Coordinates of C-alpha atoms and ligand atoms in Angstrom, one line a residue:
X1 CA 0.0 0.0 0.0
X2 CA 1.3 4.0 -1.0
X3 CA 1.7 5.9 1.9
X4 CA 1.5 9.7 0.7
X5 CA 1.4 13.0 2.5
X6 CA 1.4 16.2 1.6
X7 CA 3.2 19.2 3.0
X8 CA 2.2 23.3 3.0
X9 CA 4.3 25.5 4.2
X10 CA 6.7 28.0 2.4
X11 CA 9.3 25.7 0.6
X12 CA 12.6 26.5 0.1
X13 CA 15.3 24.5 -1.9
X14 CA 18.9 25.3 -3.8
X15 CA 19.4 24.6 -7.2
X16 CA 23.4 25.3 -7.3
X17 CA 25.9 27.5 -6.2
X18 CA 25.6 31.1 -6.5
X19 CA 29.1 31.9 -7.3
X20 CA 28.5 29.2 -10.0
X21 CA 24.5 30.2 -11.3
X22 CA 24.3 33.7 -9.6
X23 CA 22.0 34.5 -6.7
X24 CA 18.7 35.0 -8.4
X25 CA 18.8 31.2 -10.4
X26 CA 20.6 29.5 -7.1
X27 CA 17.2 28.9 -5.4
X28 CA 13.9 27.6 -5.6
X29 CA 10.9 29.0 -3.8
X30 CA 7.3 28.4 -2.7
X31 CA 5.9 31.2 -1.1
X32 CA 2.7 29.1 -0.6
X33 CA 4.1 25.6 -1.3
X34 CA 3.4 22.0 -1.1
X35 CA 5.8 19.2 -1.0
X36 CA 4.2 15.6 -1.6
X37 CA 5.8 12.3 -0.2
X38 CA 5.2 8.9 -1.1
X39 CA 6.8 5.9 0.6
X40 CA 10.0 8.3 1.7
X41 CA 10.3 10.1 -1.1
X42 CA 9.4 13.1 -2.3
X43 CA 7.3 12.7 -5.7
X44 CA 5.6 16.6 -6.6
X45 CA 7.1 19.6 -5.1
X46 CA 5.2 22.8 -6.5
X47 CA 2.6 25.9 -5.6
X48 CA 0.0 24.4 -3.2
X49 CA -3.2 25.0 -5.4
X50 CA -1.1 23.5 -8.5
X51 CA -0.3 20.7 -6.9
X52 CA -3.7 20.3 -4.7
X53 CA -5.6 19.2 -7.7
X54 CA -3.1 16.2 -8.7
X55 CA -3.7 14.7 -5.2
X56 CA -5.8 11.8 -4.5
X57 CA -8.6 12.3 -2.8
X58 CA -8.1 11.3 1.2
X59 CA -5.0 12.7 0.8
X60 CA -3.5 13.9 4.6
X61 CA -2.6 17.5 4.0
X62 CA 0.0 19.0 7.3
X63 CA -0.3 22.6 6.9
X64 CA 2.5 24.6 8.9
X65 CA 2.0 28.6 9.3
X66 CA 4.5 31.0 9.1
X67 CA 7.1 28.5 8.9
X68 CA 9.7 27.2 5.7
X69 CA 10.5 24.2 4.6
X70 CA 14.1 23.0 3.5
X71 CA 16.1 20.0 2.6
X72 CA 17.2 18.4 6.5
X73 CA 20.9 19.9 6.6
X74 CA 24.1 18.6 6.3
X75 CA 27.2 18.2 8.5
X76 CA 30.2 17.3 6.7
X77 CA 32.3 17.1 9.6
X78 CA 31.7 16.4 13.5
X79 CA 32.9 14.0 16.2
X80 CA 30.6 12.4 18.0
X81 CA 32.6 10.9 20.8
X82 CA 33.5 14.6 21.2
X83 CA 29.9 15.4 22.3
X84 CA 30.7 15.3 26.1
X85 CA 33.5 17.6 26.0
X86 CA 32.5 20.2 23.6
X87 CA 33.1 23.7 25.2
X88 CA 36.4 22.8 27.1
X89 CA 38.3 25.9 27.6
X90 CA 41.8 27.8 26.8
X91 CA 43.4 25.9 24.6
X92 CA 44.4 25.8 20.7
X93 CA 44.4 22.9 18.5
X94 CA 47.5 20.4 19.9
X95 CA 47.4 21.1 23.6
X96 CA 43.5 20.7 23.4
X97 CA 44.0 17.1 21.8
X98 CA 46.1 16.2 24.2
X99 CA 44.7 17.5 27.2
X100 CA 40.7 16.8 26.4
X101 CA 39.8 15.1 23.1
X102 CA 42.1 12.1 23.9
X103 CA 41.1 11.2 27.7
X104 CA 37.5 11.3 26.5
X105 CA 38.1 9.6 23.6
X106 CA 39.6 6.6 25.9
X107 CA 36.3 6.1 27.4
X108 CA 35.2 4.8 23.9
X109 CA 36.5 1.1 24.8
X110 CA 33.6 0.7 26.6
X111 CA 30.5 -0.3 24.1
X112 CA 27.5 0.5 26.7
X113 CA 29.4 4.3 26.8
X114 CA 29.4 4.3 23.1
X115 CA 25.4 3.2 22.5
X116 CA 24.9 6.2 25.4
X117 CA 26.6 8.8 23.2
X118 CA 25.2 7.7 20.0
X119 CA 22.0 8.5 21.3
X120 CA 22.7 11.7 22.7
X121 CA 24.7 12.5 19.8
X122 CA 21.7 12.0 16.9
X123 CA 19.1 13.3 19.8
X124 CA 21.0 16.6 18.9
X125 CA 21.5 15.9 15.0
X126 CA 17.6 15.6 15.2
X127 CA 16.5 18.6 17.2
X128 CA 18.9 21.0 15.2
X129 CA 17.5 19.5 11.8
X130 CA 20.6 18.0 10.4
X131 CA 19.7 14.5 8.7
X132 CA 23.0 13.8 7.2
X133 CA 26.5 13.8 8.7
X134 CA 29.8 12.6 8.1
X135 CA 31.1 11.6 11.4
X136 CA 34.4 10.5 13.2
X137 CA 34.2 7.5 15.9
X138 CA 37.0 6.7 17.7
X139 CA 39.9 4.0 17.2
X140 CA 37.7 1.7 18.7
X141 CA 36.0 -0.3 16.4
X142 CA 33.0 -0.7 18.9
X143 CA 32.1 2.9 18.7
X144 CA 31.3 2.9 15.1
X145 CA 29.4 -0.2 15.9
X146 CA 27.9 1.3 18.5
X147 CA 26.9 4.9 15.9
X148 CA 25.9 2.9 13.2
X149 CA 22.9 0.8 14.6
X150 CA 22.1 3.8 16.3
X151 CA 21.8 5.4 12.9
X152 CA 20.2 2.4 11.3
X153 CA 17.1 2.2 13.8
X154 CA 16.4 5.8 13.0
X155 CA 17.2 4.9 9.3
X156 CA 19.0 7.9 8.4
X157 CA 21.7 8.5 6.2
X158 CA 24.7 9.0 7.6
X159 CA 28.6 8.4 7.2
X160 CA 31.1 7.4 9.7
X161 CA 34.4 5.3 9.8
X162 CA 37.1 4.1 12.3
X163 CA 39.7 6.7 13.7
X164 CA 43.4 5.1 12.2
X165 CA 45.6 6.6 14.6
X166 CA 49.0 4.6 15.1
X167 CA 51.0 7.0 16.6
X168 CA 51.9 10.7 18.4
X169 CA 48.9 9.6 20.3
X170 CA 48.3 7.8 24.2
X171 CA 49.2 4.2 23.7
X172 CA 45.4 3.6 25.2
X173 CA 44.2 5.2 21.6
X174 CA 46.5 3.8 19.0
X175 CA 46.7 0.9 16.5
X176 CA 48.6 -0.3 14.2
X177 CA 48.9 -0.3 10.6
X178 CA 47.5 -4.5 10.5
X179 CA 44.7 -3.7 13.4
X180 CA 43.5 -0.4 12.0
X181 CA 43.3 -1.9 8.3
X182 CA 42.1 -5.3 9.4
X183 CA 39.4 -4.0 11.6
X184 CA 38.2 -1.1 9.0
X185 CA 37.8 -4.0 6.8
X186 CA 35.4 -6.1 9.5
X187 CA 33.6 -2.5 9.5
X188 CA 32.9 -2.4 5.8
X189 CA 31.8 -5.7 5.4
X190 CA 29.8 -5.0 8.7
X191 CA 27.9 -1.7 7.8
X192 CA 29.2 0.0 4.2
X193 CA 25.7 0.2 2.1
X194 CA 23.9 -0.8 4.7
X195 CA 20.6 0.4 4.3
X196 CA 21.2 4.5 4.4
X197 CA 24.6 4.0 5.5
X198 CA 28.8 4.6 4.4
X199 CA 31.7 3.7 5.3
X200 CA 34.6 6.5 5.7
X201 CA 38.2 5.2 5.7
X202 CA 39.2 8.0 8.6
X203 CA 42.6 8.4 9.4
X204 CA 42.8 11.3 12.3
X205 CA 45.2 13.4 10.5
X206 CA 48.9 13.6 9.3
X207 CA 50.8 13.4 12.7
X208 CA 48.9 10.7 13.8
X209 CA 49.5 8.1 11.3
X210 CA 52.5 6.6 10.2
X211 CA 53.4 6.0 5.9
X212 CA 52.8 2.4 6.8
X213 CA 49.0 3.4 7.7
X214 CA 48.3 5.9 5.1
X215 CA 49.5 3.6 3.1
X216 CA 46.5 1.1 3.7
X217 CA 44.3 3.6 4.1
X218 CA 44.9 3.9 0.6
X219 CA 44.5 0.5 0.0
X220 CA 41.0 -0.2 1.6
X221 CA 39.7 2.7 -1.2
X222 CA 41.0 0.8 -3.3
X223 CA 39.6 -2.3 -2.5
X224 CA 36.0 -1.6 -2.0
X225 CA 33.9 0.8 -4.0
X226 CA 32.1 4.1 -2.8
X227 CA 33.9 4.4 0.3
X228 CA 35.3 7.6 1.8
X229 CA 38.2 9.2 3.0
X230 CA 37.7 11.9 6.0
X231 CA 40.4 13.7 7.8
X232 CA 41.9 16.8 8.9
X233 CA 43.9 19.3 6.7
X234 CA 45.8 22.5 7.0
X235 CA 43.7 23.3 10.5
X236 CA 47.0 25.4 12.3
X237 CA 49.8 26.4 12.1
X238 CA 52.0 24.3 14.7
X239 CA 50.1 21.1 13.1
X240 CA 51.5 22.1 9.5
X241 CA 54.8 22.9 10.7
X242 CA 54.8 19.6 12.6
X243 CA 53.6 17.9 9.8
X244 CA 56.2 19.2 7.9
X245 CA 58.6 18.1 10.2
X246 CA 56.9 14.2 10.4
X247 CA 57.2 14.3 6.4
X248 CA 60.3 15.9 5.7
X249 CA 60.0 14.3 2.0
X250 CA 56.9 15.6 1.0
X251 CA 56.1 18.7 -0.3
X252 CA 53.2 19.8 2.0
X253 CA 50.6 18.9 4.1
X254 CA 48.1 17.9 1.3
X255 CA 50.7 16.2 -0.5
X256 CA 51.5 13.8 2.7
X257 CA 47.7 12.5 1.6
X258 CA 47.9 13.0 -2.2
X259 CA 51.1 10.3 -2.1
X260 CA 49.5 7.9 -0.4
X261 CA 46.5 8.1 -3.1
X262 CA 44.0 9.4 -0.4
X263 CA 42.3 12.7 -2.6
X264 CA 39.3 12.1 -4.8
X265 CA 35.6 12.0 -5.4
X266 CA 35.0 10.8 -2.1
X267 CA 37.4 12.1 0.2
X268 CA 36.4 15.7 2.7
X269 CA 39.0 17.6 3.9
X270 CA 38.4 19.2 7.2
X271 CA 39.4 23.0 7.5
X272 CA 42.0 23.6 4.9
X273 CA 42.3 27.3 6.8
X274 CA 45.9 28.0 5.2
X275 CA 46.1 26.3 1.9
X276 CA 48.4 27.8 -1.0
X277 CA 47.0 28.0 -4.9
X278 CA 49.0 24.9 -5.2
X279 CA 47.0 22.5 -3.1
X280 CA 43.7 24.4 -3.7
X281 CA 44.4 23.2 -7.8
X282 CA 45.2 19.8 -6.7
X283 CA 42.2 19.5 -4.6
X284 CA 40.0 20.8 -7.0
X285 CA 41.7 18.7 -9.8
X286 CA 40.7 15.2 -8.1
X287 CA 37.7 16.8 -7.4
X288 CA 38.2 16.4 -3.3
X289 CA 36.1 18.5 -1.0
X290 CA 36.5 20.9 2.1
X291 CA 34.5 20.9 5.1
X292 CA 34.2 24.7 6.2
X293 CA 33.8 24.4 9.9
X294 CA 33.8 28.1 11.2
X295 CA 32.9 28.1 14.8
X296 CA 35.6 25.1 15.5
X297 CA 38.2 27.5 13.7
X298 CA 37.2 30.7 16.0
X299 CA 36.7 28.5 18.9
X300 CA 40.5 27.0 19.0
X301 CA 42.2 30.0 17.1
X302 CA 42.8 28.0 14.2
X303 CA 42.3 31.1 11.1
X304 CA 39.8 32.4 9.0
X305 CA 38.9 29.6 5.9
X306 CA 39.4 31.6 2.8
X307 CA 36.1 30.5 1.0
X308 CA 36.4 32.6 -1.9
X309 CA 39.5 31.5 -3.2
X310 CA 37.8 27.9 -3.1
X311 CA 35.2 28.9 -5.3
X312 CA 37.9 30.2 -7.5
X313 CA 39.8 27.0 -7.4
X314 CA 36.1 25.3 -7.9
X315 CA 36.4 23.1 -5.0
X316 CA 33.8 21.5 -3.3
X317 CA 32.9 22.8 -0.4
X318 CA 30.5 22.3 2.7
X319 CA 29.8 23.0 6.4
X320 CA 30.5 21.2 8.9
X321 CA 30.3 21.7 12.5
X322 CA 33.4 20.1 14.0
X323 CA 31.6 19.3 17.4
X324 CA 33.3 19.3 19.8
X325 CA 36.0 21.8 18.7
X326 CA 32.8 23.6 17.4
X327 CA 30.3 25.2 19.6
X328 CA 27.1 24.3 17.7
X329 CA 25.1 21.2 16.6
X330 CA 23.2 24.6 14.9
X331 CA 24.2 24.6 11.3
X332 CA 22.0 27.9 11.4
X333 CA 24.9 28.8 14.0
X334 CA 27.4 27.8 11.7
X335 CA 25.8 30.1 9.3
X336 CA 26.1 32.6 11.4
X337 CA 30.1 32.1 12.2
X338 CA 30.6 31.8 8.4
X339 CA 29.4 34.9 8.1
X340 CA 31.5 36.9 10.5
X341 CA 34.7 35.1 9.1
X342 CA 33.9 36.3 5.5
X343 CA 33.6 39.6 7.4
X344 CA 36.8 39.9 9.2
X345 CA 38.3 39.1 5.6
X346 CA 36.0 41.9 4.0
X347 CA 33.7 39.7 2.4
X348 CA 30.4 38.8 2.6
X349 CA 28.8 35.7 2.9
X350 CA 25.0 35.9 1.1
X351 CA 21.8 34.0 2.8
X352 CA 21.0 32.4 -0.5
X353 CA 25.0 30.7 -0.4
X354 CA 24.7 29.8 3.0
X355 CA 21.8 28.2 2.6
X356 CA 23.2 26.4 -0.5
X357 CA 26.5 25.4 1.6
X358 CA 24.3 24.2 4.4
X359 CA 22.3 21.6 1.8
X360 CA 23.4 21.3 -1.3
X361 CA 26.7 22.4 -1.1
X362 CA 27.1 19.4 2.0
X363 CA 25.2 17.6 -0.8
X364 CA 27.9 18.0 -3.4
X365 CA 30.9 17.1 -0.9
X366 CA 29.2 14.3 -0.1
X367 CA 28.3 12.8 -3.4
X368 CA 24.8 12.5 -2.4
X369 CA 23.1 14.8 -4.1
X370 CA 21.3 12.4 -5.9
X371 CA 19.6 11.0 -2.8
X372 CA 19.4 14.1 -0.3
X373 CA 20.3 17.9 -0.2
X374 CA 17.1 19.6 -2.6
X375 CA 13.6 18.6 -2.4
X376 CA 14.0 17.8 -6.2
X377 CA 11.1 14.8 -6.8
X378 CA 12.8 11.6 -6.8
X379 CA 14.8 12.8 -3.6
X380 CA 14.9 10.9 -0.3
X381 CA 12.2 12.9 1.7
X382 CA 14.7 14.3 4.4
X383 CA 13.5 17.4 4.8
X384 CA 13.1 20.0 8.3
X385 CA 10.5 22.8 9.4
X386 CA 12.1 25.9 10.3
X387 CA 9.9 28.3 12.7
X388 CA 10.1 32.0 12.0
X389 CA 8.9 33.1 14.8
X390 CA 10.8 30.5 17.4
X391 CA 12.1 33.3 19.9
X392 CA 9.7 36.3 20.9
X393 CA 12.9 38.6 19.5
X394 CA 12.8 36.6 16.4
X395 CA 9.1 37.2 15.7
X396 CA 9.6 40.8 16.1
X397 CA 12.7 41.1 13.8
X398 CA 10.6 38.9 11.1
X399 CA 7.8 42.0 10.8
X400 CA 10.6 43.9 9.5
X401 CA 12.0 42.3 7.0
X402 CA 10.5 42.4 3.7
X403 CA 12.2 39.6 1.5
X404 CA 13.3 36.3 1.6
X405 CA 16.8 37.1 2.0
X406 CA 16.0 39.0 4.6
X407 CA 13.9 36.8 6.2
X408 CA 16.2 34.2 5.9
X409 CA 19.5 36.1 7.2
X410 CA 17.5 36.6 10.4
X411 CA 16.3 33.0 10.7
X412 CA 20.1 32.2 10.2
X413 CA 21.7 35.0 12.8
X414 CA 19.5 34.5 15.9
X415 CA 17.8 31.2 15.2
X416 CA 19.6 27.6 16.4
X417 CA 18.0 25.1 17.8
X418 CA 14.3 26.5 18.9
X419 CA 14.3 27.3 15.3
X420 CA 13.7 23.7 14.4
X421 CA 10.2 23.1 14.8
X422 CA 10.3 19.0 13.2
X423 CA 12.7 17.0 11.4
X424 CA 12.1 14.2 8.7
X425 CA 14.3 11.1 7.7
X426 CA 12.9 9.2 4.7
X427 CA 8.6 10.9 5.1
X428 CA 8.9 9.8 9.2
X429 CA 9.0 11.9 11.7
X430 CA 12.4 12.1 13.9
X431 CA 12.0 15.2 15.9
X432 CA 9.4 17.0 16.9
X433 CA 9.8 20.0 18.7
X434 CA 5.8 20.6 19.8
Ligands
GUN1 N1 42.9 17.3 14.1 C1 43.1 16.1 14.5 N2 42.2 15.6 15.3 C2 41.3 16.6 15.5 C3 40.1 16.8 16.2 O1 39.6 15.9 16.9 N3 39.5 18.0 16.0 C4 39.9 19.0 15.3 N4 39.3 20.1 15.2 N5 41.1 18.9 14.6 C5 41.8 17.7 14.7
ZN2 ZN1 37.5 17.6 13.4

């Protein structure tokens, strides 16, 4: 038997990238829309009395006032074993590894601490309306376990992969290049197309992993199809200069990855704050992406991400939230840090491009635009309601503003959380905030 609803609201999707189609053809939008869904996906997206008369009769109609519908956003890059210990204070990017992302790490040996996290962890992907994420575990094989049928009960679609971590590291965390290969392999098998779910080949970062293990990181891409690669790039500047130092034969930070064959298609790049033209070429040349994750970079000190010179290079780029070096599960808060880095540089960062970055920019990085990121018919029905009016300082700001940039550079400075008013995973509801 179909199972079909229908959705009216004001509806809201991206069609590209502005710097790519201009800001006037980069969007889609509704002002009285309605948004159909059959069996998890979406199957008519048009003007509510247009698309009224192709319904069946019987059809449940869910009318939402004063409130927009978008595609669910998109993380593409967060921790989730750092959920406990985001907002830890006064340190930058080494020192706080060391002195609070590793001990809490440690406690991911134990399974039952895992499965509690998980949940907390998607809880907060849910209320903040983020339906896709690429996420770091930790080395311990049980915590992606443990994320992943977390994940698979709520049938969402989400990436995630094994920390390979064999050295510079407590002894408590590492592996080695056989363990971390051999039991990213057991993971694949275990979980890679799963249902809605990936398998990311994650080795922390440079310093943490010796040739031997970038090496078969390399090789597990090799070996199984539509995998991904996710790791840390170019964050600051003691990291580079370390790495530097770790890889005295390669020419670079991104060229310590590109040697052992991990850029491509698939592979995200977190930060990439102080890249040359060089590695922004050979990034867009294999068609890598960046994940842009500007409250993690203000919050440890690490630099402001130079986004236009990515849309010159034509990389890929998308937001990602870096919990817990980033203060926000928001990605309407992420917006809203984006923003104030383009304007420290003396740029500005447009509501209609933030909007894309947040969906189908993430989209794009991800590969998955086919499946999730627009409302286009055909989509996965993943899709949030935003509340204008979800602070009594918001509603008043809204009477003010007269477009739907405006509207939506409010909804994207002071809204977070509250703004979120119900999230959707394949048509079912996952959060509802009333
Ligand atoms: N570089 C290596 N590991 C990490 C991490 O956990 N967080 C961030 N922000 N950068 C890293
Ligand atoms: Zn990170």
């Amino acid at each position: 038997m179909t199972h079909t609803i229908a959705y009216r609201a004001a509806i809201l999707d991206s069609l590209g990238d502005p710097a790519e189609l201009g800001l006037e053809n980069s969007y889609r939008y509704f002002e009285d829309g309605m948004m159909v869904v059959e069996n998890g996906r979406i199957s008519a997206l048009g003007h509510a009395p247009e698309i009224m008369k192709g319904l069946k009769s019987g059809t449940k109609i869910h009318h939402y006032e004063d409130a927009l519908i978008t595609p669910g956003f998109i993380d593409t890059h967060i921790h989730y074993p750092q959920t406990g210990m985001i907002a830890s204070y006064g340190d930058q990017l080494l020192d706080w590894l060391e002195n609070y992302t590793f001990p809490a790490e440690q406690k991911f040996a134990d399974p039952a601490h895992a499965e509690q996290v998980s949940e907390i962890f998607l809880n907060e992907l849910m209320r903040n309306g983020t339906t896709t994420a690429l996420v770091f575990g930790t080395v311990h094989p049980q915590s992606v376990d443990a994320f992943f049928s977390s994940a698979e009960k709520r049938n969402l679609r989400m990436i995630a992969g094994k920390v390979l971590m064999d050295r510079n590291a407590p002894a408590t965390l590492t592996d080695t290049p056989e363990s971390g290969y051999r039991d990213s392999k057991a993971l694949i098998e275990r979980w890679h197309g799963k249902g809605r779910l990936h398998y990311a080949v994650t080795p922390r970062f440079a310093p943490t992993s010796s040739p031997e293990q970038l090496a078969t990181a390399g090789q597990l891409l090799r070996e199984y199809d539509g995998l991904y690669m996710h790791t840390h790039l170019s964050e600051n500047r003691n990291e580079i200069e370390w790495v530097k130092a770790l890889f005295p034969e390669q020419n670079g930070y991104l060229d310590v990855y590109d040697h052992h064959n991990l850029l491509g298609q698939r592979s995200v790049f977190a930060h990439g704050v102080h890249l040359c033209d060089e590695e922004c070429h050979r990034l867009a040349e294999t068609d890598s992406a960046i994940a842009f994750c500007p409250t993690s970079n203000l919050f440890l000190g690490s630099g402001l991400f130079n986004l236009p010179q990515a849309e010159q290079h034509k990389i890929k780029v998308g937001l990602g939230t870096d919990v817990g070096a980033g203060t926000s599960f928001s990605m309407l808060q992420t917006i809203n840090e984006a923003y104030k880095v383009m304007q420290l540089q003396g740029k500005k960062l447009h509501p209609f491009k933030s909007f894309y970055l947040a969906t189908l920019g993430g989209a794009r990085a991800l590969q998955l635009e086919q499946q999730v990121g627009t409302l286009e018919p055909g989509s996965e029905a993943d899709f949030v309601v935003l509340d204008y009016n979800a602070t009594p300082l918001m509603s008043y700001r809204m009477q003010q503003a007269k477009s739907l940039e405006e509207r939506l550079f409010v909804l994207m400075t002071l809204g977070d959380d509250r703004a979120v008013k119900a999230t959707f995973a394949m048509g079912e509801t996952v959060y509802n905030r009333d």
